[in-house]
mmCIF file of C-alpha atoms in Angstrom:
data_model
loop_
_atom_site.group_PDB
_atom_site.id
_atom_site.type_symbol
_atom_site.label_atom_id
_atom_site.label_comp_id
_atom_site.label_asym_id
_atom_site.label_seq_id
_atom_site.Cartn_x
_atom_site.Cartn_y
_atom_site.Cartn_z
ATOM 1 C CA UNK A 187 -6.527 12.781 -0.075
ATOM 2 C CA UNK A 188 -7.484 9.211 -0.895
ATOM 3 C CA UNK A 189 -7.416 8.056 2.735
ATOM 4 C CA UNK A 190 -9.849 10.833 3.698
ATOM 5 C CA UNK A 191 -12.283 9.900 0.926
ATOM 6 C CA UNK A 192 -12.170 6.220 1.931
ATOM 7 C CA UNK A 193 -12.703 7.121 5.593
ATOM 8 C CA UNK A 194 -15.702 9.328 4.791
ATOM 9 C CA UNK A 195 -17.209 6.641 2.541
ATOM 10 C CA UNK A 196 -16.855 4.014 5.300
ATOM 11 C CA UNK A 197 -18.243 6.363 7.973
ATOM 12 C CA UNK A 198 -21.354 7.202 5.904
ATOM 13 C CA UNK A 199 -22.103 3.548 5.269
ATOM 14 C CA UNK A 200 -21.254 2.284 8.745
ATOM 15 C CA UNK A 201 -18.293 0.195 7.561
ATOM 16 C CA UNK A 202 -15.168 -0.418 9.586
ATOM 17 C CA UNK A 203 -12.225 1.709 8.427
ATOM 18 C CA UNK A 204 -9.889 -0.502 6.348
ATOM 19 C CA UNK A 205 -6.109 -0.352 6.476
ATOM 20 C CA UNK A 206 -4.838 1.745 3.586
ATOM 21 C CA UNK A 207 -1.580 0.854 1.900
ATOM 22 C CA UNK A 208 -0.019 2.578 -1.102
ATOM 23 C CA UNK A 209 2.421 0.721 -3.330
ATOM 24 C CA UNK A 210 4.780 2.926 -5.320
ATOM 25 C CA UNK A 211 6.242 1.154 -8.322
ATOM 26 C CA UNK A 212 9.275 2.013 -10.397
ATOM 27 C CA UNK A 213 12.095 0.255 -12.167
ATOM 28 C CA UNK A 214 14.830 -1.130 -9.864
ATOM 29 C CA UNK A 215 17.466 1.352 -11.069
ATOM 30 C CA UNK A 216 15.423 4.360 -9.981
ATOM 31 C CA UNK A 217 15.846 5.804 -6.516
ATOM 32 C CA UNK A 218 12.999 5.768 -3.973
ATOM 33 C CA UNK A 219 15.166 7.439 -1.278
ATOM 34 C CA UNK A 220 13.909 10.997 -1.862
ATOM 35 C CA UNK A 221 10.302 9.860 -1.684
ATOM 36 C CA UNK A 222 10.826 7.843 1.481
ATOM 37 C CA UNK A 223 12.729 10.696 3.158
ATOM 38 C CA UNK A 224 9.765 12.960 2.455
ATOM 39 C CA UNK A 225 7.106 10.461 3.613
ATOM 40 C CA UNK A 226 7.750 10.694 7.354
ATOM 41 C CA UNK A 227 7.420 14.482 7.398
ATOM 42 C CA UNK A 228 4.399 14.276 5.077
ATOM 43 C CA UNK A 229 2.675 11.817 7.401
ATOM 44 C CA UNK A 230 3.345 14.127 10.367
ATOM 45 C CA UNK A 231 1.933 17.111 8.456
ATOM 46 C CA UNK A 232 -1.206 15.145 7.612
ATOM 47 C CA UNK A 233 -1.497 14.038 11.260
ATOM 48 C CA UNK A 234 -1.286 17.699 12.420
ATOM 49 C CA UNK A 235 -3.881 18.900 9.911
ATOM 50 C CA UNK A 236 -6.339 16.032 10.451
ATOM 51 C CA UNK A 237 -5.944 15.739 14.229
ATOM 52 C CA UNK A 238 -8.389 13.138 15.554
ATOM 53 C CA UNK A 239 -9.542 12.415 11.995
ATOM 54 C CA UNK A 240 -6.088 11.194 10.950
ATOM 55 C CA UNK A 241 -6.235 7.849 9.158
ATOM 56 C CA UNK A 242 -2.983 5.882 9.301
ATOM 57 C CA UNK A 243 -1.658 4.854 5.908
ATOM 58 C CA UNK A 244 1.261 2.722 4.870
ATOM 59 C CA UNK A 245 3.554 3.219 1.889
ATOM 60 C CA UNK A 246 5.746 0.595 0.254
ATOM 61 C CA UNK A 247 8.189 0.852 -2.631
ATOM 62 C CA UNK A 248 7.944 -1.929 -5.161
ATOM 63 C CA UNK A 249 10.774 -2.174 -7.677
ATOM 64 C CA UNK A 250 9.962 -3.974 -10.904
ATOM 65 C CA UNK A 251 8.209 -3.614 -14.217
ATOM 66 C CA UNK A 252 4.417 -3.528 -14.270
ATOM 67 C CA UNK A 253 4.591 -5.443 -17.553
ATOM 68 C CA UNK A 254 5.010 -8.500 -15.332
ATOM 69 C CA UNK A 255 3.131 -9.665 -12.260
ATOM 70 C CA UNK A 256 4.011 -7.585 -9.191
ATOM 71 C CA UNK A 257 1.464 -8.874 -6.657
ATOM 72 C CA UNK A 258 -0.044 -12.222 -5.694
ATOM 73 C CA UNK A 259 -3.643 -12.935 -6.761
ATOM 74 C CA UNK A 260 -6.338 -11.129 -4.763
ATOM 75 C CA UNK A 261 -3.830 -9.137 -2.710
ATOM 76 C CA UNK A 262 -4.727 -5.613 -3.887
ATOM 77 C CA UNK A 263 -8.257 -4.229 -4.217
ATOM 78 C CA UNK A 264 -7.672 -1.072 -6.248
ATOM 79 C CA UNK A 265 -5.002 0.058 -8.719
ATOM 80 C CA UNK A 266 -4.420 3.530 -10.097
ATOM 81 C CA UNK A 267 -1.756 4.295 -12.668
ATOM 82 C CA UNK A 268 -1.103 7.942 -13.471
ATOM 83 C CA UNK A 269 0.359 8.976 -16.770
ATOM 84 C CA UNK A 270 3.074 6.372 -16.999
ATOM 85 C CA UNK A 271 2.517 3.798 -19.709
ATOM 86 C CA UNK A 272 2.416 6.176 -22.640
ATOM 87 C CA UNK A 273 5.914 7.515 -21.879
ATOM 88 C CA UNK A 274 7.781 4.266 -21.281
ATOM 89 C CA UNK A 275 9.435 4.192 -24.676
ATOM 90 C CA UNK A 276 10.125 7.913 -24.865
ATOM 91 C CA UNK A 277 13.509 8.710 -23.347
ATOM 92 C CA UNK A 278 14.099 12.426 -23.979
ATOM 93 C CA UNK A 279 16.987 13.502 -26.171
ATOM 94 C CA UNK A 280 20.049 14.260 -24.079
ATOM 95 C CA UNK A 281 18.876 12.355 -21.010
ATOM 96 C CA UNK A 282 20.927 9.237 -21.751
ATOM 97 C CA UNK A 283 24.089 11.351 -22.065
ATOM 98 C CA UNK A 284 23.697 13.131 -18.737
ATOM 99 C CA UNK A 285 24.290 10.433 -16.107
ATOM 100 C CA UNK A 286 26.514 12.864 -14.193
ATOM 101 C CA UNK A 287 23.746 15.469 -13.984
ATOM 102 C CA UNK A 288 21.917 15.686 -10.649
ATOM 103 C CA UNK A 289 18.675 13.662 -10.499
ATOM 104 C CA UNK A 290 16.515 16.790 -10.150
ATOM 105 C CA UNK A 291 18.092 18.342 -13.267
ATOM 106 C CA UNK A 292 17.496 15.107 -15.203
ATOM 107 C CA UNK A 293 13.884 15.114 -14.039
ATOM 108 C CA UNK A 294 13.454 18.736 -15.145
ATOM 109 C CA UNK A 295 14.915 17.947 -18.590
ATOM 110 C CA UNK A 296 12.650 14.924 -18.895
ATOM 111 C CA UNK A 297 9.492 16.809 -17.894
ATOM 112 C CA UNK A 298 10.238 19.795 -20.140
ATOM 113 C CA UNK A 299 10.632 17.562 -23.181
ATOM 114 C CA UNK A 300 7.611 15.438 -22.340
ATOM 115 C CA UNK A 301 5.292 18.446 -21.894
ATOM 116 C CA UNK A 302 6.630 20.083 -25.050
ATOM 117 C CA UNK A 303 5.947 16.799 -26.867
ATOM 118 C CA UNK A 304 2.423 16.532 -25.424
ATOM 119 C CA UNK A 305 1.584 20.107 -26.429
ATOM 120 C CA UNK A 306 2.788 19.452 -29.992
ATOM 121 C CA UNK A 307 0.762 16.251 -30.282
ATOM 122 C CA UNK A 308 -2.403 17.923 -28.966
ATOM 123 C CA UNK A 309 -1.987 20.928 -31.251
ATOM 124 C CA UNK A 310 -1.489 18.684 -34.281
ATOM 125 C CA UNK A 311 -3.855 15.782 -33.590
ATOM 126 C CA UNK A 312 -6.809 17.512 -31.965
ATOM 127 C CA UNK A 313 -7.134 20.465 -34.323
ATOM 128 C CA UNK A 314 -10.049 18.687 -36.010
ATOM 129 C CA UNK A 315 -13.759 18.348 -35.344
ATOM 130 C CA UNK A 316 -14.999 16.879 -32.057
ATOM 131 C CA UNK A 317 -16.074 13.486 -33.436
ATOM 132 C CA UNK A 318 -12.740 12.860 -35.141
ATOM 133 C CA UNK A 319 -10.946 14.076 -31.999
ATOM 134 C CA UNK A 320 -12.988 11.614 -29.919
ATOM 135 C CA UNK A 321 -11.764 8.776 -32.117
ATOM 136 C CA UNK A 322 -8.172 9.969 -31.719
ATOM 137 C CA UNK A 323 -8.469 10.274 -27.930
ATOM 138 C CA UNK A 324 -10.015 6.791 -27.766
ATOM 139 C CA UNK A 325 -7.146 5.462 -29.884
ATOM 140 C CA UNK A 326 -4.534 6.914 -27.516
ATOM 141 C CA UNK A 327 -6.404 5.725 -24.426
ATOM 142 C CA UNK A 328 -6.803 2.276 -25.960
ATOM 143 C CA UNK A 329 -3.049 2.075 -26.590
ATOM 144 C CA UNK A 330 -2.379 2.440 -22.865
ATOM 145 C CA UNK A 331 -5.401 0.650 -21.398
ATOM 146 C CA UNK A 332 -5.852 -2.321 -23.726
ATOM 147 C CA UNK A 333 -2.872 -4.354 -22.434
ATOM 148 C CA UNK A 334 -4.440 -4.249 -18.966
ATOM 149 C CA UNK A 335 -8.025 -4.845 -20.092
ATOM 150 C CA UNK A 336 -7.307 -7.622 -22.602
ATOM 151 C CA UNK A 337 -6.507 -9.996 -19.748
ATOM 152 C CA UNK A 338 -10.064 -9.607 -18.465
ATOM 153 C CA UNK A 339 -12.233 -8.997 -21.542
ATOM 154 C CA UNK A 340 -12.409 -10.458 -25.041
ATOM 155 C CA UNK A 341 -11.881 -8.407 -28.195
ATOM 156 C CA UNK A 342 -15.617 -7.968 -28.854
ATOM 157 C CA UNK A 343 -16.139 -6.311 -25.460
ATOM 158 C CA UNK A 344 -13.089 -4.069 -25.965
ATOM 159 C CA UNK A 345 -14.282 -2.985 -29.428
ATOM 160 C CA UNK A 346 -17.661 -1.989 -27.979
ATOM 161 C CA UNK A 347 -16.065 -0.226 -24.989
ATOM 162 C CA UNK A 348 -13.707 1.919 -27.070
ATOM 163 C CA UNK A 349 -16.367 2.625 -29.690
ATOM 164 C CA UNK A 350 -18.682 3.995 -26.978
ATOM 165 C CA UNK A 351 -15.796 5.865 -25.373
ATOM 166 C CA UNK A 352 -14.953 7.560 -28.706
ATOM 167 C CA UNK A 353 -18.577 8.702 -29.098
ATOM 168 C CA UNK A 354 -18.769 10.108 -25.551
ATOM 169 C CA UNK A 355 -15.461 11.958 -25.903
ATOM 170 C CA UNK A 356 -16.376 13.172 -29.407
ATOM 171 C CA UNK A 357 -19.664 14.594 -28.120
ATOM 172 C CA UNK A 358 -17.851 16.376 -25.288
ATOM 173 C CA UNK A 359 -15.183 17.805 -27.622
ATOM 174 C CA UNK A 360 -17.809 19.062 -30.069
ATOM 175 C CA UNK A 361 -19.329 21.161 -27.245
ATOM 176 C CA UNK A 362 -16.124 22.608 -25.794
ATOM 177 C CA UNK A 363 -12.431 22.867 -26.487
ATOM 178 C CA UNK A 364 -10.366 20.730 -24.124
ATOM 179 C CA UNK A 365 -6.650 21.257 -23.744
ATOM 180 C CA UNK A 366 -6.044 18.209 -21.549
ATOM 181 C CA UNK A 367 -7.927 15.015 -20.960
ATOM 182 C CA UNK A 368 -7.721 12.630 -18.046
ATOM 183 C CA UNK A 369 -9.417 9.262 -17.980
ATOM 184 C CA UNK A 370 -9.841 7.078 -14.941
ATOM 185 C CA UNK A 371 -10.346 3.365 -15.334
ATOM 186 C CA UNK A 372 -11.572 1.378 -12.349
ATOM 187 C CA UNK A 373 -11.762 -2.411 -12.270
ATOM 188 C CA UNK A 374 -13.366 -4.027 -9.261
ATOM 189 C CA UNK A 375 -12.785 -7.619 -8.249
ATOM 190 C CA UNK A 376 -16.117 -9.427 -7.882
ATOM 191 C CA UNK A 377 -16.689 -11.370 -4.722
#
């Protein structure tokens, strides 16, 4: 868990344990209730497992679009966004017509169509040599990461970054066949 990794890092370096707060973001029309109902029991389970090593953590729900500012300047030290931006414009067929279907059934329909779509794209797009595949992966990653990065870096820096990224990924794909790829992007505030 993230809190455990942060605690261990601080302990090894002699730092004071920071407060850890998670912000969950979704559009205002979506329902955080199921998540929040689960959180109390989850926190108790973690407390039982960790015992004296339990690190308190705080969770907040933040309705709104991440295409606009959600936080004041210098208020959050680390952001992680998992597999969200690339699907924003892809409402699965049939989902809009099933408002009366239970939320879990809608979620299942959504996930089934998304994963089927991902498998088709990978089968079609990455059935080429490693170097070409690296360029394709970099193109997809750039489509999701560039809107965030362009606020901090000029076009010349971004061109160099994604060119290097394509070469690294291409080299990896020429050595082995990858079915899935995950990229983590970390920006650290200086100062």
